C-alpha positions as CSV (number, residue, x, y, z in Angstrom):
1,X,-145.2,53.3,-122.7
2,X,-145.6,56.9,-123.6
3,X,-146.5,58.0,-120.1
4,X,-143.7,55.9,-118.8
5,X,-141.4,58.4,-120.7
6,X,-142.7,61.2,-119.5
7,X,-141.9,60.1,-115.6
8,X,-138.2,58.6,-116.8
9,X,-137.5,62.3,-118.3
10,X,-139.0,64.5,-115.7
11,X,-137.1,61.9,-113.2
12,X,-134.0,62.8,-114.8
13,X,-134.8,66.4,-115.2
14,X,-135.4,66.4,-111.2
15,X,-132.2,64.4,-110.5
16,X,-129.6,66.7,-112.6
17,X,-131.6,70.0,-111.2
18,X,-130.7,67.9,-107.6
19,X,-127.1,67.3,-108.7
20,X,-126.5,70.8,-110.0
21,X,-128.1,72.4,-107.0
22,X,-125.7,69.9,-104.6
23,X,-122.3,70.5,-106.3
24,X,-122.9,74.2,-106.3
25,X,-124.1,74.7,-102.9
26,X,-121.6,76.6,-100.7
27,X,-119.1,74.4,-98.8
28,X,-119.8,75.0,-94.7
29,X,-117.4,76.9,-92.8
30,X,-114.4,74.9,-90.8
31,X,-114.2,75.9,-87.1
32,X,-112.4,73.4,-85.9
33,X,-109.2,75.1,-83.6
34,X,-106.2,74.1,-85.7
35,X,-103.7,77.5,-85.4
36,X,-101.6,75.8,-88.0
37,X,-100.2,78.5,-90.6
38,X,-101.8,76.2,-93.7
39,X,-104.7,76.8,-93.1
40,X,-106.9,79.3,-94.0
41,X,-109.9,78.7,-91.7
42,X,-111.1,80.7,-89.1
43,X,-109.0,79.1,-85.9
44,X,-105.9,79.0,-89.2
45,X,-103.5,81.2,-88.7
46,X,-102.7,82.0,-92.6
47,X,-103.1,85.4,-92.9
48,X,-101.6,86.1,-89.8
49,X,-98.3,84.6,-90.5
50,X,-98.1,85.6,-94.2
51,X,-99.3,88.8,-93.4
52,X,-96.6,89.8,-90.5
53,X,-94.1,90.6,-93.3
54,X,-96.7,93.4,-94.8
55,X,-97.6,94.2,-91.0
56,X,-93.6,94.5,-89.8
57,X,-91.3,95.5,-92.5
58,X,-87.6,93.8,-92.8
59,X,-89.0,91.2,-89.8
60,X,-87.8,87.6,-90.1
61,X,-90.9,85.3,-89.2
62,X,-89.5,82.1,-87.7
63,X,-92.0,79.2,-86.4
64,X,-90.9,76.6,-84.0
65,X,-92.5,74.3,-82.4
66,X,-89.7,73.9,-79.3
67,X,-91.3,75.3,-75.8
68,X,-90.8,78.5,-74.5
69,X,-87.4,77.4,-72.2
70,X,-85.7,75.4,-75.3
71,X,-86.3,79.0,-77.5
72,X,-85.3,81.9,-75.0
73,X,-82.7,80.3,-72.6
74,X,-79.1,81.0,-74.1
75,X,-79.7,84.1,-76.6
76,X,-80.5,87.3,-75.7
77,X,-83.2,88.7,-77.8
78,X,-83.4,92.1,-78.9
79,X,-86.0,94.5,-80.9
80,X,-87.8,90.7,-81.3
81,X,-91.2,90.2,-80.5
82,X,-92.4,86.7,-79.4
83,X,-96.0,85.5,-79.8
84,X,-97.5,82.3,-79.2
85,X,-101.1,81.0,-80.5
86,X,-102.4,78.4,-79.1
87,X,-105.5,76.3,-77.2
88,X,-103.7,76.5,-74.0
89,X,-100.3,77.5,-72.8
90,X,-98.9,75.1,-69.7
91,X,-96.0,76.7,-69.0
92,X,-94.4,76.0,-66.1
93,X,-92.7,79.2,-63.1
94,X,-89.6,78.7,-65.4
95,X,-90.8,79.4,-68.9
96,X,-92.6,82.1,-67.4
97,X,-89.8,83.8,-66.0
98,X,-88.1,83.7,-69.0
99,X,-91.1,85.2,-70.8
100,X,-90.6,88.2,-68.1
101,X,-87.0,88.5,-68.8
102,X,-87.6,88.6,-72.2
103,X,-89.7,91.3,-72.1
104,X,-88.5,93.2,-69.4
105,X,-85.2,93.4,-72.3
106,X,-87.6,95.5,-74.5
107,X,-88.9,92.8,-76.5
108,X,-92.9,92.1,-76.9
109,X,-95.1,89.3,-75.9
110,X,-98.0,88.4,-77.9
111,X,-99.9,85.2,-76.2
112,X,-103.4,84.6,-77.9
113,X,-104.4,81.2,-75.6
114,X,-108.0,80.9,-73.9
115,X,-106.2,79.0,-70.9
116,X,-102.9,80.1,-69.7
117,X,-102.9,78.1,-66.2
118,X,-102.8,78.2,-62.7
119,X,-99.0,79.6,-62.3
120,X,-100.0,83.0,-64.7
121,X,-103.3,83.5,-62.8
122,X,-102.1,83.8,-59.3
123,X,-98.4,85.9,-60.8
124,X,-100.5,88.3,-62.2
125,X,-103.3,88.1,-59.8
126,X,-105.6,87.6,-63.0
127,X,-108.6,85.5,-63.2
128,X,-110.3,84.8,-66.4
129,X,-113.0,82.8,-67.8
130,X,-115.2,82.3,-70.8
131,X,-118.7,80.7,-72.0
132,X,-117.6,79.8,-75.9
133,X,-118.0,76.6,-77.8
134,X,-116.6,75.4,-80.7
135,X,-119.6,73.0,-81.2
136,X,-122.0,74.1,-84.2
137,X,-125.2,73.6,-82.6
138,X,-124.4,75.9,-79.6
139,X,-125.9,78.8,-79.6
140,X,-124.5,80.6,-76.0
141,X,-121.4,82.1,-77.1
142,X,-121.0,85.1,-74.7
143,X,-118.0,86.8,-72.9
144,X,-117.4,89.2,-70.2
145,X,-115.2,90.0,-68.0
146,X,-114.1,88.7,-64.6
147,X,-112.8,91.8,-63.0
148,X,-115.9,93.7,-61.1
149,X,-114.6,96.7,-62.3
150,X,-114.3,95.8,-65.9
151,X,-117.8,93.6,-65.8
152,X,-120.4,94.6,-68.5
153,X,-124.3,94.4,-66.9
154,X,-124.5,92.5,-70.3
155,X,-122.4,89.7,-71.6
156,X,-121.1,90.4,-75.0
């Protein structure tokens, strides 16, 4: 009975030092590609959005969720800078245009997107690729340019 003790305690001992060691272990890193402003992951856009007030004094931050066409069509915009995140933009020739009109009034264009689509490519006479995974067991996660004149020997 004595040595039957001694395994329940050190069994017990071993479990809590288990338990401790599990609730304090540090919670793994999200990077799953949400761009919502809540949340303050990587692919989050949190500190982005709250930070644009710090970044452009006297600015009034708007988010919409209506496309491109159903935000710049009837207003004219001025001193206003428009920026989209996103995991792809599919505008369409239209929504483009309206991007160009927008900017060509003075205004800016931020569009942070790794696929913009066919229309943009061949406008701009652009092409663009990347080698990147969101997945947590890949390890190629390289980039380089698709311009011969901007190519790196090396893919960073």
């Amino acid at each position: 009975m004595k040595g039957f003790k001694l395994y329940i305690i050190s069994g017990s001992v071993l479990l809590v030092i288990y338990l401790i060691a599990q609730f304090n272990k540090p919670i793994p890193t999200n990077w799953s590609p949400s761009y919502l402003v809540k949340d303050k992951i990587p692919f989050g856009t949190f500190v982005l959005y709250n930070g644009l007030q710090e970044m452009i004094p006297g600015a009034l931050v708007k988010q919409t969720r209506k496309s491109i066409y159903s935000n710049l069509k009837s207003v004219k915009h001025t001193g206003t800078a428009y920026i989209i995140i996103a995991p792809s933009l599919s505008a369409d020739s239209r929504e483009w245009n309206l991007l160009f009109k927008f900017a060509g009034q003075g205004n800016k264009v931020f569009i942070a997107a790794p696929q913009l689509g066919k229309y943009i490519s061949k406008k701009l006479n652009i092409s663009y690729n990347y080698n990147f995974s969101l997945l947590e067991d890949s390890t190629i996660q390289e980039f380089n340019f698709t311009n011969p004149k901007l190519r790196a020997l090396v893919n960073y």
